[in-house]
mmCIF file of C-alpha atoms in Angstrom:
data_model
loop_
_atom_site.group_PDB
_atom_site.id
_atom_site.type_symbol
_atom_site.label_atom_id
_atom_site.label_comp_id
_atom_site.label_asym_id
_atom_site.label_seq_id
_atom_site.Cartn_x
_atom_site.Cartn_y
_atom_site.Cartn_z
ATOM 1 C CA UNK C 23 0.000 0.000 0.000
ATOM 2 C CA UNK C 24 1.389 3.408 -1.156
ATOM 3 C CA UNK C 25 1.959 5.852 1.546
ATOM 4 C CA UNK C 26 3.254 9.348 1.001
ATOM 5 C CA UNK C 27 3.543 11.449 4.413
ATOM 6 C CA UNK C 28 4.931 15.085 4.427
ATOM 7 C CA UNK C 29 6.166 16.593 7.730
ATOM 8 C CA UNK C 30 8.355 20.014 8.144
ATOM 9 C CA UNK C 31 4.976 22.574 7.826
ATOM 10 C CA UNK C 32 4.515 25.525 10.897
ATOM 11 C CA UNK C 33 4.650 29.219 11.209
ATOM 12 C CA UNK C 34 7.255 30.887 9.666
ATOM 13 C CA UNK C 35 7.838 34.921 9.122
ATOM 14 C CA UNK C 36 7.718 36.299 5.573
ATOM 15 C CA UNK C 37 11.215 36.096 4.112
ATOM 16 C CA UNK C 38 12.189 33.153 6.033
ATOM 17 C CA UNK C 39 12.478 29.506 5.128
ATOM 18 C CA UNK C 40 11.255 25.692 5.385
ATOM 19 C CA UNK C 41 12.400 22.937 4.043
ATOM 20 C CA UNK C 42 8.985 20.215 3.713
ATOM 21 C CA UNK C 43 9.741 16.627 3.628
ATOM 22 C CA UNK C 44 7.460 13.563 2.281
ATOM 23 C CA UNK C 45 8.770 10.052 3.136
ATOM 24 C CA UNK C 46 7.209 7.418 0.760
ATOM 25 C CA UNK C 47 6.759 3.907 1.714
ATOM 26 C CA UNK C 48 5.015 0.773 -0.640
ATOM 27 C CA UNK C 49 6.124 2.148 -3.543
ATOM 28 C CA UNK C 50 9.500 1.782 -5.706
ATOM 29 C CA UNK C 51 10.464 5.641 -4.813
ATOM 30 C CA UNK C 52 13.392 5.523 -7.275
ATOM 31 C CA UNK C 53 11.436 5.003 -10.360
ATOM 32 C CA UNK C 54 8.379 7.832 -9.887
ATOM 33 C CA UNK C 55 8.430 10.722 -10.567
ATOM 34 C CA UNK C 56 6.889 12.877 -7.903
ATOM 35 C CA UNK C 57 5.193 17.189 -7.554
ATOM 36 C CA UNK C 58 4.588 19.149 -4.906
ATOM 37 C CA UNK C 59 0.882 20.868 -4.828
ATOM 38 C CA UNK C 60 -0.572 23.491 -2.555
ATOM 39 C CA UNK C 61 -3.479 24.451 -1.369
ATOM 40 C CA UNK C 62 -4.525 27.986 0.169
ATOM 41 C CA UNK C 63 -6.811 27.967 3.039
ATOM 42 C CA UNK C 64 -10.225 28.205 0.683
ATOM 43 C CA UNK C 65 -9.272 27.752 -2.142
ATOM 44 C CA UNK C 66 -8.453 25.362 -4.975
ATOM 45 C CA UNK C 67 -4.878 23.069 -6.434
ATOM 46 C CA UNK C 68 -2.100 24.822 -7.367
ATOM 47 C CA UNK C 69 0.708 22.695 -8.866
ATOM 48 C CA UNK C 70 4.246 23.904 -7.587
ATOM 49 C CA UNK C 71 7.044 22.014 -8.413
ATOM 50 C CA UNK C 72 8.054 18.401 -10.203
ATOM 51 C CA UNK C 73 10.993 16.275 -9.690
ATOM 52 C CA UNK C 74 12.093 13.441 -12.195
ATOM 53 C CA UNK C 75 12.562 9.881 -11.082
ATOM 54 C CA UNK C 76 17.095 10.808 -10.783
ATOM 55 C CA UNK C 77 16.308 14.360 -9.454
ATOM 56 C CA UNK C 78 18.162 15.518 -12.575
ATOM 57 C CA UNK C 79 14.804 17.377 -13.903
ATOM 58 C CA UNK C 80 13.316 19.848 -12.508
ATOM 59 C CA UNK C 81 10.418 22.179 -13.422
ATOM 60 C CA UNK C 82 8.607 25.082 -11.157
ATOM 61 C CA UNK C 83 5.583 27.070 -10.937
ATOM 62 C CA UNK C 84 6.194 30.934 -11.664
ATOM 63 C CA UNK C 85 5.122 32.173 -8.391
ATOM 64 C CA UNK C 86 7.691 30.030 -6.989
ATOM 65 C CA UNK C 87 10.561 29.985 -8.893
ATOM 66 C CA UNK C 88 13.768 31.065 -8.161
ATOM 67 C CA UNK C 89 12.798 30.948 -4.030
ATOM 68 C CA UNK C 90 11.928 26.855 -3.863
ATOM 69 C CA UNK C 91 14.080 23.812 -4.496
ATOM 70 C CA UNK C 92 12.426 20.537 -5.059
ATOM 71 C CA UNK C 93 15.019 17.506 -4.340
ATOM 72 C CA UNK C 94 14.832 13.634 -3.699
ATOM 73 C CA UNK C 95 16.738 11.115 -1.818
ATOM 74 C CA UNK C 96 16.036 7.601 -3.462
ATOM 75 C CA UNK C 97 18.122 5.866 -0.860
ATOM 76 C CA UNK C 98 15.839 7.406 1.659
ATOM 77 C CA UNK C 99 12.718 7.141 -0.170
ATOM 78 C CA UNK C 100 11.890 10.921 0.661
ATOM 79 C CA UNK C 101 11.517 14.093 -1.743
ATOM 80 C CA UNK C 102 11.708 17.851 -0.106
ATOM 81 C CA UNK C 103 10.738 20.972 -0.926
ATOM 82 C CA UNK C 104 13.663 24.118 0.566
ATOM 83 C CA UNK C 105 11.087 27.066 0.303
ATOM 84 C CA UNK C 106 12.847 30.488 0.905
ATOM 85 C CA UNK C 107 12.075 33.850 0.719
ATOM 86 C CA UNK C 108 8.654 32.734 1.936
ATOM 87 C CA UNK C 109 5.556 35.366 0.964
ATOM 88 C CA UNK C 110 2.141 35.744 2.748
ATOM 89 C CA UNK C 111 0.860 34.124 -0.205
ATOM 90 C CA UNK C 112 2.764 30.910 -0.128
ATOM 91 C CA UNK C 113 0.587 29.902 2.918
ATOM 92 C CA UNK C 114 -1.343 26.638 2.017
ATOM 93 C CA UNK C 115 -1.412 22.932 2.941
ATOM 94 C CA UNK C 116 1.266 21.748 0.772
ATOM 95 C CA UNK C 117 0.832 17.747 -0.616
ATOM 96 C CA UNK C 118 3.197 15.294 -1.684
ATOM 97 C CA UNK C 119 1.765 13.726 -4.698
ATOM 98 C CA UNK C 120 3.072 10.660 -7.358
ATOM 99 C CA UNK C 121 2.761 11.488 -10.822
ATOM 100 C CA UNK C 122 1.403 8.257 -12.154
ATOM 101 C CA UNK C 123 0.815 7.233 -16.030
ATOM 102 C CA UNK C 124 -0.865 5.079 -18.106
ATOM 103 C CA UNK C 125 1.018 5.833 -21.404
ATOM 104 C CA UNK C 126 1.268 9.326 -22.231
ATOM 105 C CA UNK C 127 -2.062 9.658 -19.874
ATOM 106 C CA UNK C 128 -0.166 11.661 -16.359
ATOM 107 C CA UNK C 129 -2.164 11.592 -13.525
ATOM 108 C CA UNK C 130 -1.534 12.531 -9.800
ATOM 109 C CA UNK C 131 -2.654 8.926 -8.400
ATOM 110 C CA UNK C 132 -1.338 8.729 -4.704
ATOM 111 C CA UNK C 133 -1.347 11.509 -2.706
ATOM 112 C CA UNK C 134 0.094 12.474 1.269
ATOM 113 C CA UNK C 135 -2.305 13.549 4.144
ATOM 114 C CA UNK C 136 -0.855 17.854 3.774
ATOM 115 C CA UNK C 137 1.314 19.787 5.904
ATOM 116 C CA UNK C 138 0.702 23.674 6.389
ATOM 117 C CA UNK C 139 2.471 26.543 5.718
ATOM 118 C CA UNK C 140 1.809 29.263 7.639
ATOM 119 C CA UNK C 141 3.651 32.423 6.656
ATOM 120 C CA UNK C 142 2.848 35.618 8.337
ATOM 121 C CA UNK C 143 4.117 38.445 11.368
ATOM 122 C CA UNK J 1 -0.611 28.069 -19.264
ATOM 123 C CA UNK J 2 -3.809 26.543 -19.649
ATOM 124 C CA UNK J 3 -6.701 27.842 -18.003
ATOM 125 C CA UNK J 4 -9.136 25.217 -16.684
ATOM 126 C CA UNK J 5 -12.768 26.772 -15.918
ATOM 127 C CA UNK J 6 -15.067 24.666 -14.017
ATOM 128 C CA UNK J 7 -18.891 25.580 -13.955
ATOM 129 C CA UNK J 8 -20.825 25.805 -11.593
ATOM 130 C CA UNK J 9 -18.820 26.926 -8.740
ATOM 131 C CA UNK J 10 -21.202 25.128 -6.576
ATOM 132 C CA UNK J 11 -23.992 23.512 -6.795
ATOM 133 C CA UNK J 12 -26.564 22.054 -4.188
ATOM 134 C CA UNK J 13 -28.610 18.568 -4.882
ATOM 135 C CA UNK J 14 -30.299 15.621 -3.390
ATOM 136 C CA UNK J 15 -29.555 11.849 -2.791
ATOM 137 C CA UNK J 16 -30.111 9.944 -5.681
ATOM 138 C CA UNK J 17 -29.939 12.867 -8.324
ATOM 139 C CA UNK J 18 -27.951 12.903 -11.729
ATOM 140 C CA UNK J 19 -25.439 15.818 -11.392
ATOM 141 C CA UNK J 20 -23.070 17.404 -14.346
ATOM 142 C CA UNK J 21 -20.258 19.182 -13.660
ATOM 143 C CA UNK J 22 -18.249 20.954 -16.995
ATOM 144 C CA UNK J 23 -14.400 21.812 -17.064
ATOM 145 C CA UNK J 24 -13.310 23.971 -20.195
ATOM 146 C CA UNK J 25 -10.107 24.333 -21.638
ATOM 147 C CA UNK J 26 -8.492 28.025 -22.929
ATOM 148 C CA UNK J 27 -7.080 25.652 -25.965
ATOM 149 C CA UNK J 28 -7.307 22.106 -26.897
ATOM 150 C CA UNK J 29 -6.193 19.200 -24.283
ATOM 151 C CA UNK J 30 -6.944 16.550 -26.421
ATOM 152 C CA UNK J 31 -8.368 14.524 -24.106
ATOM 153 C CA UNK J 32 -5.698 15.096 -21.089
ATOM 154 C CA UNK J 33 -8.300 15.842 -18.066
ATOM 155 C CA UNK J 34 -8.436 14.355 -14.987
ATOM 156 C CA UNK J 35 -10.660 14.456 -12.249
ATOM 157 C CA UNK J 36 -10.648 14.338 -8.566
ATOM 158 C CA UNK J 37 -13.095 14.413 -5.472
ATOM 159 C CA UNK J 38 -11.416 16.548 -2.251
ATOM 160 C CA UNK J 39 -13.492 16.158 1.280
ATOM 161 C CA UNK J 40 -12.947 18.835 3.712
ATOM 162 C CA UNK J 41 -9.677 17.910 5.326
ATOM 163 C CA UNK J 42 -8.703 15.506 3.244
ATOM 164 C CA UNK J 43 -6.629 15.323 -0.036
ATOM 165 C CA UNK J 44 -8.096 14.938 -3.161
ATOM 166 C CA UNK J 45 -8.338 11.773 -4.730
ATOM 167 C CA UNK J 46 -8.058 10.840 -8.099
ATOM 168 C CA UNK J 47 -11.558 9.566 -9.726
ATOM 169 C CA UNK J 48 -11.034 9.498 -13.638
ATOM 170 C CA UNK J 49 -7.857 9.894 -16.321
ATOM 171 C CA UNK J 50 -7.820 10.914 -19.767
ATOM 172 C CA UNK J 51 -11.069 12.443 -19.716
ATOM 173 C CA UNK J 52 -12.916 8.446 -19.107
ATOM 174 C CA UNK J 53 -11.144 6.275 -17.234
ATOM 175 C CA UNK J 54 -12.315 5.117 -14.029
ATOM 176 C CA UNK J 55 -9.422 4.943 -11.528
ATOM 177 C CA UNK J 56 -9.406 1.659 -9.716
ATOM 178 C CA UNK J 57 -11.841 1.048 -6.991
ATOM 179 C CA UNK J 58 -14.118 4.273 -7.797
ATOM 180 C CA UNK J 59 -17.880 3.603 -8.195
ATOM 181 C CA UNK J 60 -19.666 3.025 -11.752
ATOM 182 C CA UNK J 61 -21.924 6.061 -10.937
ATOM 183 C CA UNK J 62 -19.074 8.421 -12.003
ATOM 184 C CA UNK J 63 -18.471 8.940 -16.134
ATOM 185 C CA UNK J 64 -16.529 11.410 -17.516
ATOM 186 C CA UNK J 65 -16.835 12.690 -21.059
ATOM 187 C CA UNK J 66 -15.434 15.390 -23.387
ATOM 188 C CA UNK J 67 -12.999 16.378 -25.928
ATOM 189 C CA UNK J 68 -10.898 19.271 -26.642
ATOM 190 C CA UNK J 69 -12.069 22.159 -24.536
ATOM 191 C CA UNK J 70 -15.024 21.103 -23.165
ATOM 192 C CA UNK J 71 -15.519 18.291 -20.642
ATOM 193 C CA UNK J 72 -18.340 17.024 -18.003
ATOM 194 C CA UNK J 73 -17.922 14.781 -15.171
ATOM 195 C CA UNK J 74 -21.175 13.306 -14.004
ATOM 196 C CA UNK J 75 -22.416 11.233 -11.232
ATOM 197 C CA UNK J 76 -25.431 8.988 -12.279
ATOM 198 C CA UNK J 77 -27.126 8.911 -9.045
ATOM 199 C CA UNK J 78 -25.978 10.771 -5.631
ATOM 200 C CA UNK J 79 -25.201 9.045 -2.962
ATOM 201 C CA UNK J 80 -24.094 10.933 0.750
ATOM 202 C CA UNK J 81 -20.483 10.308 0.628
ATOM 203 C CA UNK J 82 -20.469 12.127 -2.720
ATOM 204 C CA UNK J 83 -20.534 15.537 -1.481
ATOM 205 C CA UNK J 84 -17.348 17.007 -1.618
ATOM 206 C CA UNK J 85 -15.758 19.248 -4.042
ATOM 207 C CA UNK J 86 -14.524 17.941 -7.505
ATOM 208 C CA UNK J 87 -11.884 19.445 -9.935
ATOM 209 C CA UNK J 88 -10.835 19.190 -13.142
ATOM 210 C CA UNK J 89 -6.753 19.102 -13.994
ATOM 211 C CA UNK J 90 -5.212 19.049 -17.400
ATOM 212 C CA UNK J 91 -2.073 17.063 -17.851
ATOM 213 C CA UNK J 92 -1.779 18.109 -21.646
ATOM 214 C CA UNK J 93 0.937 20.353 -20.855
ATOM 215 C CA UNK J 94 3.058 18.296 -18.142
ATOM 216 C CA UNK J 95 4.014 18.515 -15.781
ATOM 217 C CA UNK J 96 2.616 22.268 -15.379
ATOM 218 C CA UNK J 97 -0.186 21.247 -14.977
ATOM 219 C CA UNK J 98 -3.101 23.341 -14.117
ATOM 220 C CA UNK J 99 -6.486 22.954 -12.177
ATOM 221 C CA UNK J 100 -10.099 24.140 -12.542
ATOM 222 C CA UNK J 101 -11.282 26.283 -9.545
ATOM 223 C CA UNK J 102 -13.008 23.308 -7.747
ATOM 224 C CA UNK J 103 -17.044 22.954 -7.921
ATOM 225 C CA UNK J 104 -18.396 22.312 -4.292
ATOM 226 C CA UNK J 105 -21.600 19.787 -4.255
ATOM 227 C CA UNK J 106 -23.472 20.127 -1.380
ATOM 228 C CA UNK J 107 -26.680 18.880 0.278
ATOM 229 C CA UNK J 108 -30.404 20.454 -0.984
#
């Protein structure tokens, strides 16, 4: 059974930093690919950042780019997100999620129970 | 990016009643939409794949249908532990992917 479970979330002050973890377990960690996705208190999914199955690819959402770092640990089974700089706006349950496929059919198939961001004075 | 619209924003019915919910595109996604149920609290979970497909283990009573822009999920007959809120996601353009605003189905 596939088990995704993110830890690292609290209260932070704007312009400081967090570094979100997500420790997979039933699952062969090394060969999924795997996002980050948030989710402001009220409102809907926001995709933030992707990681490849090596870590050697990368891709990020505008409003976060150039102030988060997605990385993995395949040995450890566990994927991060560093956030820095860290806005009013970036608070939000952040998820953990697989990026399954069927084919060329992607799909966000298993996802982890949230951990939230709270940014703010 | 893609801009995924989901109408209505919410929408209130009873047990037992068909429901349609529509997702449109800004351009063409083929037919790369997903769609997934979120309870308060809880994460969303994935219900259908390119634009059809039933994920493993999730009732009959949800269909999805659509091509290119425009897309419906519906649910044949309500039943309680459907109310939640549902959205749409394009995977067209992966991974930045995008979602639809979320449509919240609630109790008449």
């Amino acid at each position: 059974q596939v088990q995704l479970v993110e830890s690292g979330g609290g209260l932070v002050k704007p312009g400081g930093s967090l570094r979100l973890s997500c420790a997979a377990s039933g699952v062969s960690f090394s060969e999924n690919y795997m996002s980050w996705i948030r989710q402001a208190p009220g409102k809907g999914l926001e995709w933030v950042a992707y990681i490849s199955s090596s870590g050697t690819t990368t891709y990020y959402a505008d409003s976060v780019k150039g102030r988060f770092t997605v990385s993995r640990d395949n040995a450890k089974n566990s994927l991060y997100l560093q956030m820095n700089s860290l806005r009013a706006e970036d608070t939000a349950v952040y998820y953990c999620a697989r990026d399954g496929n069927y084919g060329d059919l992607y799909y966000f198939d298993y996802w982890g129970q949230g951990t939230l961001v709270t940014v703010s004075s | 990016d893609i801009q995924m619209t989901q109408s209505p924003s919410s929408l209130s019915a009873s047990v037992g009643d068909r429901v349609t919910i529509t997702c449109r595109a800004s351009q063409s996604i083929i037919s790369y939409l997903n769609w997934y149920q979120q309870k308060p609290g809880k994460a969303p979970k994935l219900l259908i794949y390119g634009t059809s497909t039933l994920q493993s283990g999730v009732p009959s009573r949800f269909s999805g249908s659509g091509s290119g822009t425009d897309f419906t999920l519906t649910i044949s007959s309500l039943q309680p532990e459907d109310f939640a809120t549902y959205y749409c996601q394009q995977s067209d353009i992966t991974p930045r992917v995008t979602f639809g605003q979320g449509t919240k189905l609630e109790i008449k």
